[in-house]
Every structure is written in structure tokens, then in C-alpha cells.
mmCIF file of C-alpha atoms in Angstrom:
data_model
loop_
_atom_site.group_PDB
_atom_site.id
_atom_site.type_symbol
_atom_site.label_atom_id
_atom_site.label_comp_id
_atom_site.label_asym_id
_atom_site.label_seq_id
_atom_site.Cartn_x
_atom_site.Cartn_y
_atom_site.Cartn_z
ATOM 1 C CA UNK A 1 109.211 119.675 115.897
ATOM 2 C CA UNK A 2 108.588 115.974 117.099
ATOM 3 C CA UNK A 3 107.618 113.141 115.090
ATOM 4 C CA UNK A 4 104.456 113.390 116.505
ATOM 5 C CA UNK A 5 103.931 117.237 114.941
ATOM 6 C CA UNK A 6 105.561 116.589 111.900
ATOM 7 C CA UNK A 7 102.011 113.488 111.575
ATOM 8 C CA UNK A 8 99.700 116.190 112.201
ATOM 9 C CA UNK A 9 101.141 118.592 110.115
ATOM 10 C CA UNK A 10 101.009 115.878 107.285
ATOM 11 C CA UNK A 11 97.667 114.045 108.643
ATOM 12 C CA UNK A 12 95.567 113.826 105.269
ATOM 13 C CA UNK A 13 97.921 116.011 103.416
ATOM 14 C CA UNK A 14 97.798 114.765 99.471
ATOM 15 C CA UNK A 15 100.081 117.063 98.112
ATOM 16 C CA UNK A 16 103.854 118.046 99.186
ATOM 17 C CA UNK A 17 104.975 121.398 96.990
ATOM 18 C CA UNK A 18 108.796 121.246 96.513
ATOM 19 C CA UNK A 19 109.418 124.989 95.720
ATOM 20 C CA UNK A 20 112.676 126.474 94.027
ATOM 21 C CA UNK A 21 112.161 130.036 94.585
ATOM 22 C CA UNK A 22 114.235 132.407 92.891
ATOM 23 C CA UNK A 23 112.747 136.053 94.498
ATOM 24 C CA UNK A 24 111.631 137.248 97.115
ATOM 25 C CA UNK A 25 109.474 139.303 95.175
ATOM 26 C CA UNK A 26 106.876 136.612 94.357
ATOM 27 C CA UNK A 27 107.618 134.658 97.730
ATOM 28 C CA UNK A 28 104.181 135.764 99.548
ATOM 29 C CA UNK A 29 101.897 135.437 96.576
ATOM 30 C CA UNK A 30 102.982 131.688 96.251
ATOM 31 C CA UNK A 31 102.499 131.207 99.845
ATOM 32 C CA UNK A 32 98.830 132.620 99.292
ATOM 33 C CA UNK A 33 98.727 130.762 95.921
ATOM 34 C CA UNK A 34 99.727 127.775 97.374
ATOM 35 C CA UNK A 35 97.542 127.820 100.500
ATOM 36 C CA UNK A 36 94.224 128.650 98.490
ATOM 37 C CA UNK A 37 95.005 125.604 96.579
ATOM 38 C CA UNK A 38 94.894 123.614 100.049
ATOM 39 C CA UNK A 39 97.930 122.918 100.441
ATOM 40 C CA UNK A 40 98.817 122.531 104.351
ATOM 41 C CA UNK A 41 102.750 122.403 103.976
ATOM 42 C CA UNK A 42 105.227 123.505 101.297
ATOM 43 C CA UNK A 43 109.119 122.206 101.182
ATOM 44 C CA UNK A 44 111.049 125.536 99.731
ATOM 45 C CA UNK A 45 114.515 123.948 98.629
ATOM 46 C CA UNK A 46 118.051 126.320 99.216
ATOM 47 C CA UNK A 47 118.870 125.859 95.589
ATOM 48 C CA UNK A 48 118.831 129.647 95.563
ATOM 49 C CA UNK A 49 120.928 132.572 97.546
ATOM 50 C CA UNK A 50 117.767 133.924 98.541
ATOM 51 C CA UNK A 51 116.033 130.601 100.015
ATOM 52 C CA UNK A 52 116.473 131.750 103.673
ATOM 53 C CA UNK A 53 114.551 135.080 102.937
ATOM 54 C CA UNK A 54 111.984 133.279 100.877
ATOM 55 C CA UNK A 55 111.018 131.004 103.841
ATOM 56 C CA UNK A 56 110.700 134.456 105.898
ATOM 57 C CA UNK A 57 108.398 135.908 103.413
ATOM 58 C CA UNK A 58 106.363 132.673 103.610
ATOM 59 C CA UNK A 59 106.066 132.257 106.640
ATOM 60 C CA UNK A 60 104.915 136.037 107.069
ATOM 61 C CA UNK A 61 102.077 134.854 105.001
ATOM 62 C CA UNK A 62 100.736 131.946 107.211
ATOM 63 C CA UNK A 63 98.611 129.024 106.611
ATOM 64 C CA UNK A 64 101.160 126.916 105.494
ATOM 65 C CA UNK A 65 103.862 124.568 107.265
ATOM 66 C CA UNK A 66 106.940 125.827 106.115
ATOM 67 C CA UNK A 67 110.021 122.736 105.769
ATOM 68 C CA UNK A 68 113.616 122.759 104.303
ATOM 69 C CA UNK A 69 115.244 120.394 101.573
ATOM 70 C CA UNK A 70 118.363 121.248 102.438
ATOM 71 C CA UNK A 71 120.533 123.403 104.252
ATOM 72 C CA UNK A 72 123.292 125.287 102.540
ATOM 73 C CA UNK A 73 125.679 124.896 105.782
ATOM 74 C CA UNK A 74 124.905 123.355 109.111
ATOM 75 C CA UNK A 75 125.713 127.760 110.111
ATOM 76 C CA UNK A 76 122.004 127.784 109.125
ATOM 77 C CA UNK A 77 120.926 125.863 111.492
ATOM 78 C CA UNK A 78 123.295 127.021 114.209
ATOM 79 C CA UNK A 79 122.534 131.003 113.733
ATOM 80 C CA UNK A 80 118.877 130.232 115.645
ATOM 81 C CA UNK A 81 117.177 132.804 113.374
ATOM 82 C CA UNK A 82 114.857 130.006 112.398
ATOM 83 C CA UNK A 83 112.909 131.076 115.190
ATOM 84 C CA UNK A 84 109.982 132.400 113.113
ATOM 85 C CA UNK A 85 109.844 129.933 110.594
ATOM 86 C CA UNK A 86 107.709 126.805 110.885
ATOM 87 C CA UNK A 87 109.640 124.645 109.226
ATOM 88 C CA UNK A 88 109.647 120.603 109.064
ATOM 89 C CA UNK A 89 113.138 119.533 110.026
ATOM 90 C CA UNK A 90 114.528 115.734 109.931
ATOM 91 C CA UNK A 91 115.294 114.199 113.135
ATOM 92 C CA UNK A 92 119.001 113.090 111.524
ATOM 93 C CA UNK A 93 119.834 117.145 110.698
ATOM 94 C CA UNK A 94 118.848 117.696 114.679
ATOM 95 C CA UNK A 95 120.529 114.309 115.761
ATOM 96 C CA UNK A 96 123.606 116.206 113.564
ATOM 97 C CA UNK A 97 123.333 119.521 115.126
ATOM 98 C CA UNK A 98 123.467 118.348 119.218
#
């Protein structure tokens, strides 16, 4: 994601949920939840062992960009299965990762 998507994605966004979600159980009802509230992006944090898989179920959901706090090892990055996840990453992590 460029600088330039990352302003869009954020362009008259008043609101930034941080999310620390402990199940994938409720995962796609808060992404629902949190859309209908109009909400336009969401920041899930990995302060859980199930953070990855919460961002999947999310995601699965749509209407939301999806963005990372944190990254429990650079390996999450580096495994590319990301792929489906729109997710808000800073330029320093990529900078980090080339």
C-alpha cells in the first residue's frame, strides 16, 4: 500500500478502532459491527495468538480497511499469506522487510 492509498483509505475517516480480539468466534460480527457504525478502517493489534486468524475473518467480512499494530515476528510478514488481507502497513516495517 503507498502513502498515497493509505490517504484515501483515511480521507475523512474520524474514527481509528484499535481492536484486541481474543476469538475468532466474534471476529466477523465486529467487522459488521464496526462497519455499520461507519467506520472505514479498523487496526486489530497481535496482542493475542489468534490475531492473524482474526484479521482473516475480518477481512472475509469486507467493508473495512484492515491494518496491523504490530507484528509478532517479522516471519509474519515474510510467510506472504497476507495476501488476502487489506491491511495498512508502515513504510519503516516494509523499508525493514527489503
Amino acid at each position: 500500500m503507498t502513502g498515497t492509498d493509505l490517504a484515501a483509505v483515511l480521507a475523512g475517516a474520524r474514527l481509528l478502532p484499535v481492536l484486541t480480539v481474543p476469538s475468532t468466534a466474534t471476529a466477523g460480527l465486529l467487522a459488521d459491527a464496526v462497519a455499520a457504525g461507519g467506520a472505514r478502517c479498523a487496526e486489530v493489534t497481535f496482542r493475542t495468538p489468534v490475531a492473524e486468524r482474526v484479521l482473516k475473518e475480518m477481512a472475509a467480512h469486507g467493508g473495512l480497511a484492515l491494518g496491523s499494530s504490530w507484528m509478532a515476528t517479522t516471519d509474519h510478514l515474510r510467510r506472504g499469506d497476507y495476501e488476502d488481507i487489506r491491511r495498512l502497513t508502515a513504510e519503516a516495517v516494509e523499508r525493514s522487510m527489503t
